[in-house]
Amino acid sequence: MDNITKTIEINHSYILDRIREKIGIDLLEFDHPYDMLTIVINRERIIDLLLFLKNDDVLKFDFLTDICGIHYPQNEGKEIGVIYHLHSLINNIRLRIKTFASAEDPKFLTVTPVFLAANWMERETYDFYGAIFEGHPDLRRILNMDEMHYFPMRKEYPLQDATRTDKPDKYFGR
Amino acid sequence: MNETIQSIPLNYYIVLSSALFCIGILGVLVKRNAIIMFMSIELMLNAVNLLLVAFSAYSQNPAGQTFVFFIMIIAAVEVAVGLAILVMIFRNVHSIDIEKLQNLKW
Amino acid sequence: MLSTYLIVKIVIILVLFLVTLGMAAYSTYGERKVAAFLQDRLGPNRAGPFGLLQPLADGVKMFMKEEIIPNTSDKAIFILGPSIFMVTALLTSAVIPWGPDIHIDGQAYPLQVADINIALLYLFGIVSLGVYGIMLGGWASNNKYSLLGAVRASSQMISYELAMGLSIVGILMYTGSLSLRDIVAQQQGFHWNVFYQPVGFVIFLICAFAEANRAPFDLAECETELIGGFHTEYSSMKLGLFLFAEYIHMFVSSAVIACLFFGGYDFPFIDKLGLSPNVFAVVGVVILFAKIIFFIFFFMWVRWTIPRFRYDQLMKLGWQILIPLGLANIFITGGWLTLKNYLNW
Amino acid sequence: MQQELTNQTNISAGNLPADQKEKLQVQDYNTLNLGPTHPATHGIFQNVLKIDGEKILDAEPTIGYIHRAFEKIAENRAFYQVTVLTDRLNYCSSPINNMGWHMTVEKLLGVKTTKRVDYMRVIIMELSRIADHLICNSVLGVDTGALTGFTYVFQLREKIYDIFEEVCGARLTTNIGRIGGMERDFTSKFWSLLKEFMDEFPKVFKEFDLLFTRNRIFIDRTKNVGGISAERALSYGFTGPNLRAAGVDYDVRVMNPYSSYEDFEFDVPVGDTGDCYDRYLVRNEELRQSYNIIKQAMENMPEGRHYVDVPEFYLPPKQDVYTKMEPLIWHFKIIMGEWPVPVGEVYHPVEGANGELGFYLVSDGGRQAYRLHFRRPCFIYYQAYPELIKGGMLSDAIVTMSSLNVIAGELDA
Amino acid sequence: MILTTFYILSAIAIVCALMVVLSKNPVHSVLYLVTCFFAFSGHYILMNAQFLAVVNIIVYAGAIMVLFLFVVMMLNLNKQNQLDKSNVARLASVIGAGALLLIIVASVKSAELDILGVTQLGELGTVQAIGKELFSTYLLPFEISSVLLFSAIVGAILLGKKEI
Amino acid sequence: MYRSLTAKRKNVSAGQRELTFMERMYLPAILKGMKITIGHLFKKKVSLNYPEVKREFSDFYRGMHVLKRDENGAENCTACGMCALACPAEAITIDAAERKPGEEHLYREEKYAAKYEINMLRCIYCGLCEEACPKDAIYLTERIVPAYYKRKDFIYGKDILVEDINNRVDITKRKQPIKKA
C-alpha cells in the first residue's frame, strides 16, 4: 500500500518544512492538537497557501473540508478567526489553518477561486461572525435574514434576546 | 334535413357569409394585435368556407366541399407558419403590435 | 312508434349519464383502493362497509369545501375551464354501443345514444376539445405552475391525438366504417380487432393513457414538479369536476378500447348459446362492462407501477416512435388488404 | 464601423419605449419559485429558477428558512444536551449524527471505547444509513412519478424505526446512545426485531430494485441528469454518495476509520458520471454494503459492557444513584457539568448518510463548548445545485434535488 | 324549425365574430372564435355536410385555435398589452367594412340565383362522397397538399427554433 | 477519473449492462414491475386501523411524562431541579417548597415541587429529564400528548403530570435492570 508509505513520509514536520521552503509563508504558530496539524498564518497569505497546498504535487490538499469562524473577544486585535480544514485525499492527511483579524477590521481574502465550496461557507461565516471576505462573488447573509444588523455568533450576543416580548415566558416554560 | 333548401334561401347564406367576412375585415383593420388580426383572417377564410359549402349544397356539386377541405389544409398550414413567425418576432421585438413591426430590418 | 323510440333514447341517455357518473365516482374509490392494495395499505374503509360510501363522502366534502377563486384570475374562464373539461368528457360516451339491440314489441332498439356514421371522427372532435378545459383552467388560474401544466397538457394531447388517429386508420381500413356500431358488429364471433391490429392496439392504448392524462403521461398534473399542474389553484367542486372528468375520460377510453379492439359486447361463443335477444343484450352489456372495468383497473395498475416521462421524452415518444409506428401500421395493413383483395381471399 | 454594428444589432431595442426596453432584459426568461413549500423540496428551502419554457437557464437557491441557530445553542448547552441538537440535523439518519457527536466528545476526552460499544454503534449507524438511503432512493422514485416502490421500502424504514424505538424509545429524533456508550444494552426484543429486519430486507429490496433499476423510463429520467465531474465535485466539497457517484472513492469509514470500522469488510461503491442514476446506483450498493456490515457486526458482536467508564459523562446506574452517596454526587456533577474537560480543539468526521459529517469542537474546559461547528454535507454540496440543473428541464431539477438528498435540517442547521 | 335553427346559429356566429374583434382580452377572442366555429359546424350539419362539420371542429377548434390559445398563453399577452388603433382609424375601418358589406349585399340582391335549381340535398357531405371526390378528381391537389403540410411542418419547426 | 483512494473501490456504474433491445422497448421493466405490484394485491396489509388497533410501543417509548409516587402514595419529586437543568429545551419549570409537618403522606422528602410545569410545546421528548432524575420521580411513558387548540393547554402542571394515586402508571419495564454487583 503506497498510501501508508506516503503518510510516513508526509508527516507534519514535512508539511511545515515544505510550506516554508516552497512559498516561505510565515507560520505564526503551529500545533498538533489531537493529531491534526494546526497552523496559524497571516490573513493576507491564505490564498497563496491554499493554492500552493492544492496544487503541490506531493501534498495535494485538494479538498476543502470546512470553513468556519470563531470569536475570541479577549484576544485583542485578533478577535475574529476563520478556520479552514483541508484534507489531502491522496495522502489521507488533514490540516487546519487559522487566520485572525480584529473585530474592527474583519477582512479576509476569499478562497472561492481556489475551492468552489468556499462560497457558501464564507457566506455563512460572514453571516455569523461578520468576517468580510474580499473578492467574494456574492457576500450576502445566507442563513439569517437579510435585515439582521448584527452578527449573532459573536460572543457579546447572548443566546436569547432578553428584550423580546413576542414570546412570553409563560408559554415557553421559562 | 332535406327540407333545408326549401326553407332557407341561398341568399341568406350569402348575406351571412359576407357579414362574417366583413367582420373579419373589420378585425384586420381595427386591431393592432397581430394575433387578433390573424384570427380575423381565419374568420374570413371560414366565411368563405361557409359560402362554398352552401353553393356546393345548393348546386349538388361536391367540388365546393372539396375546396373547403383544401382551404382547411391551407389554413392549418398558414396558422402553423404564421404563428411560428409571430412567436419569433415576439422573441426579437417583445411585441406583436404591428405598428412596431413596420421596419423590415431589425 | 316514434314516441317509444324517443322514450327509449331518453332512458338510455339518462341511464348512461348516471352510469357514467357512477362509474367515475366508483373509479375514484377503486383508484384509491387499488393503489392502497398495491402498496400494502388498506385504503378507504371508514365510510360504509369496506369504505363503499367513500365516493359519497368525497362528493359531500367537495361540495362543502370553501370555493376559492384567486383574485388575479380571469374569473369567467376560471369557471369555464373545468366545465368544458367535464362536458367534453361526458359527450364522448354518446356514440358507444353499449350492447346488442334490445327488443321491445318486436322492435329493435340499439343500446346507443346516437349511431352516427362518423362516430370515430366525432370522438376525435370531442376529445380534441377537451384540451380547452385544461388550457383555460391552467391559464386562468394565473399561476405559473398551472400555466406550465396547461402548456404541457395541451402539447401532449395534441401530439398524441395524431398518433391515436393514425392507429385507428388501420382499423378503418380493415373495417371500412367510421361507425362504432359497425365496427363492433364486425367483430362478433371472436374476430376481435386486437388480433388483426396488435400494433394499432398498443399505440391506441398508449395514446389513451396520454389523452386521459394518466401515468406515465400525467405530466400535466405531476404533483412532485408542478404541485397540481393545471388544477393547482382549484378547490371545492371545480377541482372535483377536474378530477371527476379524468375518471370519466378513463371510463370512456376503456369503453372505446373495448369497442374498437376487443369486440365490444362480444365474448367467445356467446353467440352459440342461443340466448333470447333481450338476455343476450343484458349479457352483452355485462360483458362490455367487465371489459371496461378490466381496462380501468389496468389504467390504475400501470399508474401505480411505473414512473412518468419527462416532457421532452414524452414528445419524443409521441412524435418519433408512435407516429412512425402508426404510419408503418397503415402501410402494412394497406399492403395486406391489397394482397387479400388481389388473391381474392 | 463598430458603432454601426452595435447600432444595427440594437435597432429593435432602440425603437422600443423605455419601459419595454427594461422588459427586453428581463423577459428572456420567466422566474419560477421552486419552494419554499414545494412538494419536491422535501423541506423548506427555495430555488428561484429562471426558466425559458421548461428549460432552466439559471437557479438561485435561498436557504435558511428553518435555521435554528444550532451552533449558538450548542455554545450554551452542556455536551450531553448537544446530542438532541444533532438529532435535528439530518433527521433521516439522526443516530449517525448522535454517534458522531458522542465520538467527538470521546475524542476530546481521550476515551477509547470497547469493541462491544463500537459494534453496537456500527449496527445502529448502518441501520440509519439504510433508512436514509432507502428514503432517498425511493423518494427519487416518487419524484419520477412512481409511488409504489416508495411504499414498499418505507415499510423497511418503519422496521428500522421500530428497532430504534427498542433501543432508545424514540423513532425519528432518537437521541440514541450516550457519551461513552449506549444508554442501555440491546434487549432480546431488539435482536429479534433486527433479525426479522435482516431476513426481510433482501426480499423487499430486490422488489424495489426490480421496479426501478432496469426500468427504461426511470433510467431516461435519471441518466445524464444532474451530472458532475469528479474535479468539480471535489471542488464543490461533495462528500458521501454524491462524491462517490462522481467517481471518487472517498469514504470516511475507510479513510479515517472510527468506531472499529476497520474490522468490517465492505466495498466503497463508485459511479462514473455523477449523474442521478449513478447516485441512485451508488446508494443502492451502499445499502447492500451496510446490510453486510450489520451482518458482520451481528456475527462478531463481542461480549462486554455496553458502555465504558467515562466518569465525566456516563451517568452511573440509577440503582446506585438512589442508594449510594458517591454515585449520587457523580450524577449531580455530570448533570451540572462540573467535571472539567480538556482544553483543546478537535475535529471528528463521520460518514453521515449524505457525506462527511464533521464536528469541530473547541473546548475551553468549561461545561459548554466554546465553539461547535457542524460540517453539514448538505449545506456544502447544495451550492452546486444551480450548476447541476442549468440547461436541464424543470423535471430534471426536481429529480436532481431529490437524488442529491438535500435535507433541510442539515442544510440550515 | 330549420329556419329557426339557422337564425340562432347565424346570430351566434355573428355575435361571436363581433366579440372576437371587440373583446379586450386575446384569450376571450380565441374563445369567441371557437364558439363561432361551432356555429359554422352547425351550419354545415344543416347543409348535410357532416364530414366537414366534424373536420371543422377537429381542425379549427381542436387544432388551429388551440395553437392560437397556446401562443397567446406563451406570449402572455394580458390586457395591458392590448393594443388598439386610434379612434379615427377605427371609425374609418368600420365605415369601410360596412360599405363593403353593403356593396356585397346589394350585388347579391340584384343577382339571380335561381339558376341553382336544386331542391334536394343529396348524400354529398358523407365521408364516402368526399373521399371519392378527393381521391379521384382532386387526387393531384390532395397529394400536393400533403407536400404543403410537410413543408409547413419544416418551416414552423425552423422558425420556432431559437438558434438554428 | 480520479485516482483510486482505497482498495475497496467498486464501480457500480460500469457494472450496469447496456439496456438490451427489449429493455429499450420499455416493456420488460414495466411488465416486471406490474408483476411485482399485482403480487402485493394479495399480500397482508401493513397499515393498522388506528383508533381500534394500536401499534405496540417499545418498553422505553418516550412519550408523555409522569411524576411518580412511591409505594405509600407520596410524591417522589424533591424539586432538586436536575431535570430542569438537564432539559435542553428548557421546558420544565419548578418551584420548590418545604414540606410542612403532616404532609409526609403527600411528599416523600422534606422538599417538594410546589409547581412543576412542563411545556409540552417545548418538550422534545429526549428523555434527558428522566435520566437526570436522581429521585426516581420523573419518567417518560408511552402515553401520547393529545392536541389542543390553545397554547396554554399544553403547559402541563402537577395536576396532569403526577400520577393518579388510584391509577398508577406502570413504568417498571423502563427502569434499568438492577445490576448484579
PDB file of C-alpha atoms in Angstrom, chain C residues 29-233:
ATOM      1  CA  TYR C  29     -62.888   4.745  -4.922  1.00  0.00           C
ATOM      2  CA  GLY C  30     -61.369   1.988  -6.998  1.00  0.00           C
ATOM      3  CA  GLU C  31     -58.289   4.022  -7.681  1.00  0.00           C
ATOM      4  CA  ARG C  32     -57.702   4.591  -4.012  1.00  0.00           C
ATOM      5  CA  LYS C  33     -58.438   1.041  -3.115  1.00  0.00           C
ATOM      6  CA  VAL C  34     -56.293  -0.406  -5.887  1.00  0.00           C
ATOM      7  CA  ALA C  35     -53.458   1.957  -5.066  1.00  0.00           C
ATOM      8  CA  ALA C  36     -53.721   1.004  -1.434  1.00  0.00           C
ATOM      9  CA  PHE C  37     -53.784  -2.700  -2.122  1.00  0.00           C
ATOM     10  CA  LEU C  38     -50.863  -2.485  -4.497  1.00  0.00           C
ATOM     11  CA  GLN C  39     -48.978  -0.602  -1.819  1.00  0.00           C
ATOM     12  CA  ASP C  40     -49.794  -2.890   1.096  1.00  0.00           C
ATOM     13  CA  ARG C  41     -52.206  -0.404   2.546  1.00  0.00           C
ATOM     14  CA  LEU C  42     -55.868  -0.702   3.423  1.00  0.00           C
ATOM     15  CA  GLY C  43     -57.299   2.226   1.542  1.00  0.00           C
ATOM     16  CA  PRO C  44     -60.560   3.923   2.380  1.00  0.00           C
ATOM     17  CA  ASN C  45     -62.539   1.753   4.745  1.00  0.00           C
ATOM     18  CA  ARG C  46     -64.354   4.104   7.039  1.00  0.00           C
ATOM     19  CA  ALA C  47     -67.365   5.287   5.086  1.00  0.00           C
ATOM     20  CA  GLY C  48     -69.700   2.352   4.851  1.00  0.00           C
ATOM     21  CA  PRO C  49     -68.728  -1.286   4.583  1.00  0.00           C
ATOM     22  CA  PHE C  50     -65.268  -1.562   3.003  1.00  0.00           C
ATOM     23  CA  GLY C  51     -65.480   2.188   2.519  1.00  0.00           C
ATOM     24  CA  LEU C  52     -68.014   1.760  -0.238  1.00  0.00           C
ATOM     25  CA  LEU C  53     -69.658   5.063   0.569  1.00  0.00           C
ATOM     26  CA  GLN C  54     -66.372   6.854   0.187  1.00  0.00           C
ATOM     27  CA  PRO C  55     -67.302   8.468  -3.165  1.00  0.00           C
ATOM     28  CA  LEU C  56     -70.353   9.916  -1.479  1.00  0.00           C
ATOM     29  CA  ALA C  57     -68.264  11.254   1.354  1.00  0.00           C
ATOM     30  CA  ASP C  58     -65.803  12.675  -1.131  1.00  0.00           C
ATOM     31  CA  GLY C  59     -68.589  14.342  -3.018  1.00  0.00           C
ATOM     32  CA  VAL C  60     -70.008  15.873   0.118  1.00  0.00           C
ATOM     33  CA  LYS C  61     -66.563  17.050   1.094  1.00  0.00           C
ATOM     34  CA  MET C  62     -66.022  18.576  -2.324  1.00  0.00           C
ATOM     35  CA  PHE C  63     -69.309  20.424  -2.142  1.00  0.00           C
ATOM     36  CA  MET C  64     -68.822  21.645   1.384  1.00  0.00           C
ATOM     37  CA  LYS C  65     -65.347  22.958   0.853  1.00  0.00           C
ATOM     38  CA  GLU C  66     -64.698  26.616   0.523  1.00  0.00           C
ATOM     39  CA  GLU C  67     -64.897  27.878  -3.004  1.00  0.00           C
ATOM     40  CA  ILE C  68     -61.739  29.790  -3.767  1.00  0.00           C
ATOM     41  CA  ILE C  69     -61.306  31.790  -6.905  1.00  0.00           C
ATOM     42  CA  PRO C  70     -57.952  33.536  -6.995  1.00  0.00           C
ATOM     43  CA  ASN C  71     -58.181  37.291  -7.076  1.00  0.00           C
ATOM     44  CA  THR C  72     -55.872  37.618 -10.004  1.00  0.00           C
ATOM     45  CA  SER C  73     -57.582  35.004 -12.067  1.00  0.00           C
ATOM     46  CA  ASP C  74     -59.827  35.507 -15.043  1.00  0.00           C
ATOM     47  CA  LYS C  75     -62.975  34.502 -13.244  1.00  0.00           C
ATOM     48  CA  ALA C  76     -65.237  33.586 -16.123  1.00  0.00           C
ATOM     49  CA  ILE C  77     -62.619  31.441 -17.764  1.00  0.00           C
ATOM     50  CA  PHE C  78     -61.593  30.053 -14.426  1.00  0.00           C
ATOM     51  CA  ILE C  79     -65.066  28.597 -14.077  1.00  0.00           C
ATOM     52  CA  LEU C  80     -65.330  27.713 -17.742  1.00  0.00           C
ATOM     53  CA  GLY C  81     -62.240  25.514 -17.637  1.00  0.00           C
ATOM     54  CA  PRO C  82     -63.497  22.619 -15.502  1.00  0.00           C
ATOM     55  CA  SER C  83     -66.931  22.868 -17.066  1.00  0.00           C
ATOM     56  CA  ILE C  84     -65.600  22.351 -20.568  1.00  0.00           C
ATOM     57  CA  PHE C  85     -63.427  19.527 -19.370  1.00  0.00           C
ATOM     58  CA  MET C  86     -66.380  17.802 -17.751  1.00  0.00           C
ATOM     59  CA  VAL C  87     -68.753  18.325 -20.649  1.00  0.00           C
ATOM     60  CA  THR C  88     -66.362  17.065 -23.273  1.00  0.00           C
ATOM     61  CA  ALA C  89     -65.618  14.053 -21.135  1.00  0.00           C
ATOM     62  CA  LEU C  90     -69.304  13.263 -20.861  1.00  0.00           C
ATOM     63  CA  LEU C  91     -70.085  13.885 -24.526  1.00  0.00           C
ATOM     64  CA  THR C  92     -67.807  11.160 -25.787  1.00  0.00           C
ATOM     65  CA  SER C  93     -69.900   8.351 -24.374  1.00  0.00           C
ATOM     66  CA  ALA C  94     -72.749   9.160 -26.763  1.00  0.00           C
ATOM     67  CA  VAL C  95     -71.552   7.087 -29.686  1.00  0.00           C
ATOM     68  CA  ILE C  96     -70.503   3.962 -27.851  1.00  0.00           C
ATOM     69  CA  PRO C  97     -72.704   0.928 -28.458  1.00  0.00           C
ATOM     70  CA  TRP C  98     -73.310  -0.430 -25.012  1.00  0.00           C
ATOM     71  CA  GLY C  99     -74.809  -3.691 -26.024  1.00  0.00           C
ATOM     72  CA  PRO C 100     -76.743  -5.623 -28.625  1.00  0.00           C
ATOM     73  CA  ASP C 101     -80.162  -4.372 -29.621  1.00  0.00           C
ATOM     74  CA  ILE C 102     -82.965  -4.591 -27.150  1.00  0.00           C
ATOM     75  CA  HIS C 103     -86.274  -5.805 -28.462  1.00  0.00           C
ATOM     76  CA  ILE C 104     -89.458  -4.210 -27.263  1.00  0.00           C
ATOM     77  CA  ASP C 105     -92.663  -5.169 -29.034  1.00  0.00           C
ATOM     78  CA  GLY C 106     -90.705  -6.821 -31.733  1.00  0.00           C
ATOM     79  CA  GLN C 107     -88.935  -3.579 -32.435  1.00  0.00           C
ATOM     80  CA  ALA C 108     -85.168  -3.439 -32.062  1.00  0.00           C
ATOM     81  CA  TYR C 109     -83.720  -0.551 -30.132  1.00  0.00           C
ATOM     82  CA  PRO C 110     -79.957  -0.110 -30.178  1.00  0.00           C
ATOM     83  CA  LEU C 111     -78.373   0.486 -26.807  1.00  0.00           C
ATOM     84  CA  GLN C 112     -76.650   3.575 -28.054  1.00  0.00           C
ATOM     85  CA  VAL C 113     -77.394   7.237 -27.790  1.00  0.00           C
ATOM     86  CA  ALA C 114     -76.575   8.091 -31.357  1.00  0.00           C
ATOM     87  CA  ASP C 115     -75.416   5.860 -34.129  1.00  0.00           C
ATOM     88  CA  ILE C 116     -73.837   8.426 -36.374  1.00  0.00           C
ATOM     89  CA  ASN C 117     -71.892   7.278 -39.359  1.00  0.00           C
ATOM     90  CA  ILE C 118     -68.849   9.354 -38.422  1.00  0.00           C
ATOM     91  CA  ALA C 119     -68.707   8.252 -34.816  1.00  0.00           C
ATOM     92  CA  LEU C 120     -64.939   7.945 -34.751  1.00  0.00           C
ATOM     93  CA  LEU C 121     -64.467  11.391 -36.180  1.00  0.00           C
ATOM     94  CA  TYR C 122     -66.937  12.668 -33.647  1.00  0.00           C
ATOM     95  CA  LEU C 123     -64.910  11.046 -30.880  1.00  0.00           C
ATOM     96  CA  PHE C 124     -61.838  12.779 -32.163  1.00  0.00           C
ATOM     97  CA  GLY C 125     -63.540  16.104 -32.408  1.00  0.00           C
ATOM     98  CA  ILE C 126     -64.784  15.941 -28.842  1.00  0.00           C
ATOM     99  CA  VAL C 127     -61.525  14.630 -27.449  1.00  0.00           C
ATOM    100  CA  SER C 128     -59.622  17.415 -29.144  1.00  0.00           C
ATOM    101  CA  LEU C 129     -61.892  19.892 -27.408  1.00  0.00           C
ATOM    102  CA  GLY C 130     -61.003  18.504 -24.005  1.00  0.00           C
ATOM    103  CA  VAL C 131     -57.737  20.370 -24.263  1.00  0.00           C
ATOM    104  CA  TYR C 132     -59.577  23.630 -23.825  1.00  0.00           C
ATOM    105  CA  GLY C 133     -60.707  22.743 -20.361  1.00  0.00           C
ATOM    106  CA  ILE C 134     -57.187  22.125 -19.178  1.00  0.00           C
ATOM    107  CA  MET C 135     -55.647  25.022 -21.029  1.00  0.00           C
ATOM    108  CA  LEU C 136     -58.203  27.561 -19.948  1.00  0.00           C
ATOM    109  CA  GLY C 137     -58.242  26.317 -16.400  1.00  0.00           C
ATOM    110  CA  GLY C 138     -54.483  26.427 -16.190  1.00  0.00           C
ATOM    111  CA  TRP C 139     -54.205  29.797 -17.821  1.00  0.00           C
ATOM    112  CA  ALA C 140     -56.993  31.460 -15.911  1.00  0.00           C
ATOM    113  CA  SER C 141     -55.508  30.486 -12.553  1.00  0.00           C
ATOM    114  CA  ASN C 142     -52.759  32.983 -13.204  1.00  0.00           C
ATOM    115  CA  ASN C 143     -50.252  30.714 -11.592  1.00  0.00           C
ATOM    116  CA  LYS C 144     -47.017  29.706 -13.212  1.00  0.00           C
ATOM    117  CA  TYR C 145     -47.316  26.098 -12.211  1.00  0.00           C
ATOM    118  CA  SER C 146     -50.823  25.960 -13.597  1.00  0.00           C
ATOM    119  CA  LEU C 147     -49.704  27.530 -16.815  1.00  0.00           C
ATOM    120  CA  LEU C 148     -46.830  25.093 -17.156  1.00  0.00           C
ATOM    121  CA  GLY C 149     -49.251  22.274 -16.550  1.00  0.00           C
ATOM    122  CA  ALA C 150     -51.651  23.645 -19.112  1.00  0.00           C
ATOM    123  CA  VAL C 151     -48.942  24.030 -21.710  1.00  0.00           C
ATOM    124  CA  ARG C 152     -47.715  20.522 -21.053  1.00  0.00           C
ATOM    125  CA  ALA C 153     -51.197  19.106 -21.210  1.00  0.00           C
ATOM    126  CA  SER C 154     -52.134  20.809 -24.422  1.00  0.00           C
ATOM    127  CA  SER C 155     -48.996  19.949 -26.320  1.00  0.00           C
ATOM    128  CA  GLN C 156     -49.215  16.409 -25.046  1.00  0.00           C
ATOM    129  CA  MET C 157     -52.826  15.965 -26.033  1.00  0.00           C
ATOM    130  CA  ILE C 158     -52.341  17.454 -29.468  1.00  0.00           C
ATOM    131  CA  SER C 159     -49.312  15.289 -30.140  1.00  0.00           C
ATOM    132  CA  TYR C 160     -50.920  12.101 -29.004  1.00  0.00           C
ATOM    133  CA  GLU C 161     -54.128  12.769 -30.861  1.00  0.00           C
ATOM    134  CA  LEU C 162     -52.115  12.423 -34.033  1.00  0.00           C
ATOM    135  CA  ALA C 163     -50.743   9.035 -33.151  1.00  0.00           C
ATOM    136  CA  MET C 164     -54.158   7.969 -31.932  1.00  0.00           C
ATOM    137  CA  GLY C 165     -55.688   8.946 -35.242  1.00  0.00           C
ATOM    138  CA  LEU C 166     -53.066   7.018 -37.157  1.00  0.00           C
ATOM    139  CA  SER C 167     -53.583   3.946 -35.016  1.00  0.00           C
ATOM    140  CA  ILE C 168     -57.264   3.965 -35.812  1.00  0.00           C
ATOM    141  CA  VAL C 169     -56.764   4.363 -39.540  1.00  0.00           C
ATOM    142  CA  GLY C 170     -55.617   0.750 -39.585  1.00  0.00           C
ATOM    143  CA  ILE C 171     -58.949  -0.327 -38.145  1.00  0.00           C
ATOM    144  CA  LEU C 172     -60.814   1.906 -40.545  1.00  0.00           C
ATOM    145  CA  MET C 173     -59.091   0.311 -43.469  1.00  0.00           C
ATOM    146  CA  TYR C 174     -59.868  -3.075 -42.063  1.00  0.00           C
ATOM    147  CA  THR C 175     -63.489  -2.499 -41.244  1.00  0.00           C
ATOM    148  CA  GLY C 176     -64.294   0.179 -43.772  1.00  0.00           C
ATOM    149  CA  SER C 177     -66.599   2.050 -41.473  1.00  0.00           C
ATOM    150  CA  LEU C 178     -66.444   5.013 -39.155  1.00  0.00           C
ATOM    151  CA  SER C 179     -69.419   3.883 -37.160  1.00  0.00           C
ATOM    152  CA  LEU C 180     -68.561   2.245 -33.868  1.00  0.00           C
ATOM    153  CA  ARG C 181     -71.664   0.130 -34.185  1.00  0.00           C
ATOM    154  CA  ASP C 182     -70.477  -1.353 -37.442  1.00  0.00           C
ATOM    155  CA  ILE C 183     -67.013  -1.875 -36.066  1.00  0.00           C
ATOM    156  CA  VAL C 184     -68.352  -3.749 -33.077  1.00  0.00           C
ATOM    157  CA  ALA C 185     -70.755  -5.722 -35.224  1.00  0.00           C
ATOM    158  CA  GLN C 186     -67.943  -6.837 -37.482  1.00  0.00           C
ATOM    159  CA  GLN C 187     -66.009  -8.224 -34.548  1.00  0.00           C
ATOM    160  CA  GLN C 188     -68.748 -10.542 -33.364  1.00  0.00           C
ATOM    161  CA  GLY C 189     -67.722 -14.128 -33.077  1.00  0.00           C
ATOM    162  CA  PHE C 190     -64.306 -13.561 -31.571  1.00  0.00           C
ATOM    163  CA  HIS C 191     -62.958 -11.740 -34.619  1.00  0.00           C
ATOM    164  CA  TRP C 192     -61.525  -9.113 -32.331  1.00  0.00           C
ATOM    165  CA  ASN C 193     -59.544  -6.407 -33.952  1.00  0.00           C
ATOM    166  CA  VAL C 194     -56.787  -6.773 -31.426  1.00  0.00           C
ATOM    167  CA  PHE C 195     -55.722  -9.946 -33.225  1.00  0.00           C
ATOM    168  CA  TYR C 196     -55.610  -8.207 -36.568  1.00  0.00           C
ATOM    169  CA  GLN C 197     -54.282  -4.846 -35.381  1.00  0.00           C
ATOM    170  CA  PRO C 198     -51.979  -5.549 -32.438  1.00  0.00           C
ATOM    171  CA  VAL C 199     -49.677  -2.654 -33.216  1.00  0.00           C
ATOM    172  CA  GLY C 200     -52.608  -0.351 -33.622  1.00  0.00           C
ATOM    173  CA  PHE C 201     -53.912  -1.550 -30.295  1.00  0.00           C
ATOM    174  CA  VAL C 202     -50.654  -0.830 -28.490  1.00  0.00           C
ATOM    175  CA  ILE C 203     -50.435   2.629 -29.999  1.00  0.00           C
ATOM    176  CA  PHE C 204     -54.043   3.333 -29.191  1.00  0.00           C
ATOM    177  CA  LEU C 205     -53.603   2.126 -25.636  1.00  0.00           C
ATOM    178  CA  ILE C 206     -50.588   4.346 -25.075  1.00  0.00           C
ATOM    179  CA  CYS C 207     -52.379   7.301 -26.605  1.00  0.00           C
ATOM    180  CA  ALA C 208     -55.415   6.621 -24.468  1.00  0.00           C
ATOM    181  CA  PHE C 209     -53.184   6.855 -21.433  1.00  0.00           C
ATOM    182  CA  ALA C 210     -51.847  10.135 -22.707  1.00  0.00           C
ATOM    183  CA  GLU C 211     -55.241  11.534 -23.602  1.00  0.00           C
ATOM    184  CA  ALA C 212     -56.636  10.668 -20.209  1.00  0.00           C
ATOM    185  CA  ASN C 213     -53.614  12.297 -18.568  1.00  0.00           C
ATOM    186  CA  ARG C 214     -52.806   9.174 -16.677  1.00  0.00           C
ATOM    187  CA  ALA C 215     -49.421   7.991 -15.519  1.00  0.00           C
ATOM    188  CA  PRO C 216     -46.933   7.621 -17.073  1.00  0.00           C
ATOM    189  CA  PHE C 217     -48.228  10.612 -19.004  1.00  0.00           C
ATOM    190  CA  ASP C 218     -49.590  12.626 -16.119  1.00  0.00           C
ATOM    191  CA  LEU C 219     -47.102  15.393 -16.652  1.00  0.00           C
ATOM    192  CA  ALA C 220     -49.809  17.987 -16.629  1.00  0.00           C
ATOM    193  CA  GLU C 221     -50.650  17.491 -13.004  1.00  0.00           C
ATOM    194  CA  CYS C 222     -47.431  15.856 -11.926  1.00  0.00           C
ATOM    195  CA  GLU C 223     -47.664  16.522  -8.229  1.00  0.00           C
ATOM    196  CA  THR C 224     -43.957  16.465  -7.494  1.00  0.00           C
ATOM    197  CA  GLU C 225     -42.997  19.002 -10.121  1.00  0.00           C
ATOM    198  CA  LEU C 226     -45.962  21.206 -10.761  1.00  0.00           C
ATOM    199  CA  ILE C 227     -47.708  20.701  -7.433  1.00  0.00           C
ATOM    200  CA  GLY C 228     -51.077  20.136  -9.096  1.00  0.00           C
ATOM    201  CA  GLY C 229     -50.419  21.314 -12.601  1.00  0.00           C
ATOM    202  CA  PHE C 230     -53.430  22.918 -14.155  1.00  0.00           C
ATOM    203  CA  HIS C 231     -55.605  22.412 -11.106  1.00  0.00           C
ATOM    204  CA  THR C 232     -53.200  23.848  -8.566  1.00  0.00           C
ATOM    205  CA  GLU C 233     -55.463  26.777  -7.813  1.00  0.00           C
TER     206      GLU C 233
END
